[in-house]
N, C-alpha and C. Protein backbone atom coordinates (compact mmCIF):
# COMPACT_ATOMS: atom_id res chain seq x y z
N UNK A 1 70.03 79.57 34.56
CA UNK A 1 69.44 81.14 34.00
C UNK A 1 69.67 81.17 32.51
N UNK A 2 68.94 81.60 32.13
CA UNK A 2 68.74 81.72 30.64
C UNK A 2 69.07 83.13 30.22
N UNK A 3 68.76 84.25 30.86
CA UNK A 3 69.04 85.34 30.54
C UNK A 3 69.82 86.10 31.54
N UNK A 4 70.88 86.67 30.98
CA UNK A 4 71.98 87.43 32.00
C UNK A 4 71.54 89.12 32.10
N UNK A 5 71.58 89.43 33.32
CA UNK A 5 71.40 90.74 33.60
C UNK A 5 72.73 91.53 33.16
N UNK A 6 72.73 93.08 33.23
CA UNK A 6 74.09 93.60 32.97
C UNK A 6 75.24 93.33 33.80
N UNK A 7 74.85 93.21 35.15
CA UNK A 7 76.17 92.72 35.79
C UNK A 7 76.28 91.45 35.80
N UNK A 8 75.77 90.64 35.55
CA UNK A 8 76.20 89.28 35.24
C UNK A 8 76.81 88.99 33.73
N UNK A 9 76.34 89.75 33.06
CA UNK A 9 77.13 89.98 31.64
C UNK A 9 78.36 90.49 31.64
N UNK A 10 78.56 91.35 32.34
CA UNK A 10 79.96 91.92 32.48
C UNK A 10 81.05 90.87 33.36
N UNK A 11 80.51 90.28 34.47
CA UNK A 11 81.08 89.29 34.98
C UNK A 11 81.30 88.13 34.37
N UNK A 12 80.18 87.55 33.40
CA UNK A 12 80.77 86.41 32.38
C UNK A 12 81.75 86.87 31.31
N UNK A 13 81.71 88.07 30.86
CA UNK A 13 82.84 88.75 30.20
C UNK A 13 84.35 88.69 31.00
N UNK A 14 84.25 89.07 32.22
CA UNK A 14 85.52 89.00 32.94
C UNK A 14 85.90 87.57 32.86
N UNK A 15 85.14 86.77 33.47
CA UNK A 15 85.39 85.02 33.98
C UNK A 15 85.99 84.65 32.21
N UNK A 16 85.34 85.07 31.18
CA UNK A 16 85.80 84.41 29.94
C UNK A 16 86.81 85.13 29.47
N UNK A 17 87.30 86.03 30.08
CA UNK A 17 88.17 86.87 29.07
C UNK A 17 87.94 87.18 27.67
N UNK A 18 86.82 87.61 27.81
CA UNK A 18 86.25 87.87 26.56
C UNK A 18 86.49 89.03 25.67
N UNK A 19 87.24 88.88 24.53
CA UNK A 19 87.71 90.01 23.74
C UNK A 19 86.73 91.01 23.19
N UNK A 20 85.41 90.14 22.68
CA UNK A 20 84.35 90.88 22.44
C UNK A 20 83.01 90.26 22.80
N UNK A 21 82.07 91.15 22.93
CA UNK A 21 80.97 90.49 23.34
C UNK A 21 79.73 91.32 22.61
N UNK A 22 78.95 90.34 21.88
CA UNK A 22 77.98 91.07 21.18
C UNK A 22 76.57 90.53 21.69
N UNK A 23 75.71 91.50 22.58
CA UNK A 23 74.78 91.12 23.20
C UNK A 23 73.63 90.98 22.31
N UNK A 24 72.61 90.16 22.74
CA UNK A 24 71.36 90.00 21.66
C UNK A 24 70.13 89.98 22.71
N UNK A 25 68.99 90.20 22.13
CA UNK A 25 67.59 90.41 23.02
C UNK A 25 67.99 91.22 24.11
N UNK A 26 68.51 92.13 24.10
CA UNK A 26 68.99 93.16 25.26
C UNK A 26 67.82 94.30 25.26
N UNK A 27 66.91 94.43 24.56
CA UNK A 27 65.56 95.52 24.28
C UNK A 27 64.54 94.86 23.35
N UNK A 28 64.41 93.68 23.28
CA UNK A 28 63.47 93.14 22.02
C UNK A 28 62.19 93.12 22.83
N UNK A 29 62.26 92.78 24.07
CA UNK A 29 60.89 92.18 24.85
C UNK A 29 60.35 93.36 25.92
N UNK A 30 59.18 93.31 25.93
CA UNK A 30 58.59 94.57 26.76
C UNK A 30 58.82 94.03 28.33
N UNK A 31 58.84 92.80 28.75
CA UNK A 31 59.19 92.77 29.83
C UNK A 31 60.78 92.65 30.59
N UNK A 32 61.38 92.85 29.87
CA UNK A 32 63.04 93.20 30.27
C UNK A 32 62.87 94.37 31.05
N UNK A 33 63.62 94.35 32.44
CA UNK A 33 63.83 95.48 33.29
C UNK A 33 65.00 96.62 32.49
N UNK A 34 65.87 95.82 32.15
CA UNK A 34 67.33 96.54 31.83
C UNK A 34 67.28 96.46 30.18
N UNK A 35 68.10 97.83 29.47
CA UNK A 35 68.13 97.92 28.31
C UNK A 35 69.53 98.30 27.88
N UNK A 36 69.58 98.41 26.46
CA UNK A 36 71.01 98.99 26.00
C UNK A 36 71.58 99.64 26.89
N UNK A 37 71.03 100.96 27.50
CA UNK A 37 71.65 101.99 28.38
C UNK A 37 72.36 101.35 29.46
N UNK A 38 71.67 100.19 30.17
CA UNK A 38 72.03 99.79 31.34
C UNK A 38 73.40 98.81 31.29
N UNK A 39 73.00 98.12 29.92
CA UNK A 39 74.16 97.37 29.72
C UNK A 39 75.45 98.16 29.21
N UNK A 40 75.41 98.74 28.40
CA UNK A 40 76.50 99.83 28.24
C UNK A 40 77.40 100.48 29.31
N UNK A 41 76.12 100.91 30.50
CA UNK A 41 76.98 101.60 31.57
C UNK A 41 77.58 100.36 32.40
N UNK A 42 77.06 99.39 32.33
CA UNK A 42 77.68 98.22 33.11
C UNK A 42 79.21 97.69 32.62
N UNK A 43 79.16 97.64 31.55
CA UNK A 43 80.56 97.58 30.43
C UNK A 43 81.48 98.25 30.84
N UNK A 44 81.12 100.02 31.04
CA UNK A 44 81.86 101.21 30.86
C UNK A 44 82.31 100.85 32.35
N UNK A 45 81.50 100.66 33.21
CA UNK A 45 81.83 100.69 34.68
C UNK A 45 82.95 99.55 35.19
N UNK A 46 82.79 98.51 34.60
CA UNK A 46 83.69 97.25 34.51
C UNK A 46 85.33 97.55 33.71
N UNK A 47 85.06 98.65 32.92
CA UNK A 47 86.14 98.78 32.26
C UNK A 47 86.16 97.98 30.95
N UNK A 48 85.33 97.58 30.54
CA UNK A 48 85.14 96.81 29.33
C UNK A 48 84.26 97.46 28.17
N UNK A 49 84.02 98.62 28.03
CA UNK A 49 83.45 99.46 27.19
C UNK A 49 83.79 99.07 25.65
N UNK A 50 85.09 98.69 25.59
CA UNK A 50 85.78 98.58 24.46
C UNK A 50 85.53 97.13 23.61
N UNK A 51 84.71 96.39 24.61
CA UNK A 51 84.63 94.94 24.38
C UNK A 51 83.37 94.58 23.87
N UNK A 52 82.45 95.49 24.35
CA UNK A 52 80.92 95.50 24.08
C UNK A 52 80.48 96.06 22.35
N UNK A 53 79.86 94.79 21.70
CA UNK A 53 79.63 95.42 20.38
C UNK A 53 78.17 95.19 20.05
N UNK A 54 77.24 96.37 19.99
CA UNK A 54 75.97 96.47 19.70
C UNK A 54 75.72 96.19 18.31
N UNK A 55 76.67 96.33 17.23
CA UNK A 55 76.50 96.32 16.14
C UNK A 55 75.35 97.10 15.52
N UNK A 56 75.05 96.81 14.17
CA UNK A 56 74.05 97.78 13.60
C UNK A 56 73.00 96.98 13.30
N UNK A 57 71.66 97.44 13.57
CA UNK A 57 70.70 96.69 13.49
C UNK A 57 69.94 96.98 12.09
N UNK A 58 69.46 96.03 11.47
CA UNK A 58 68.84 96.29 10.00
C UNK A 58 67.97 95.25 9.41
């Protein structure tokens, strides 16, 4: 698998015990079915809202 959806991303963070997760390419392409809101919600639901860092685009 090349791209993780929101659920698999949170599972990977859990397995890796990641203190910080910086997602990339979560809304860059039109064919994606999930975006930043989905990803943020999944991390919040998993109790990892404080671990995800979307950074500042510029």
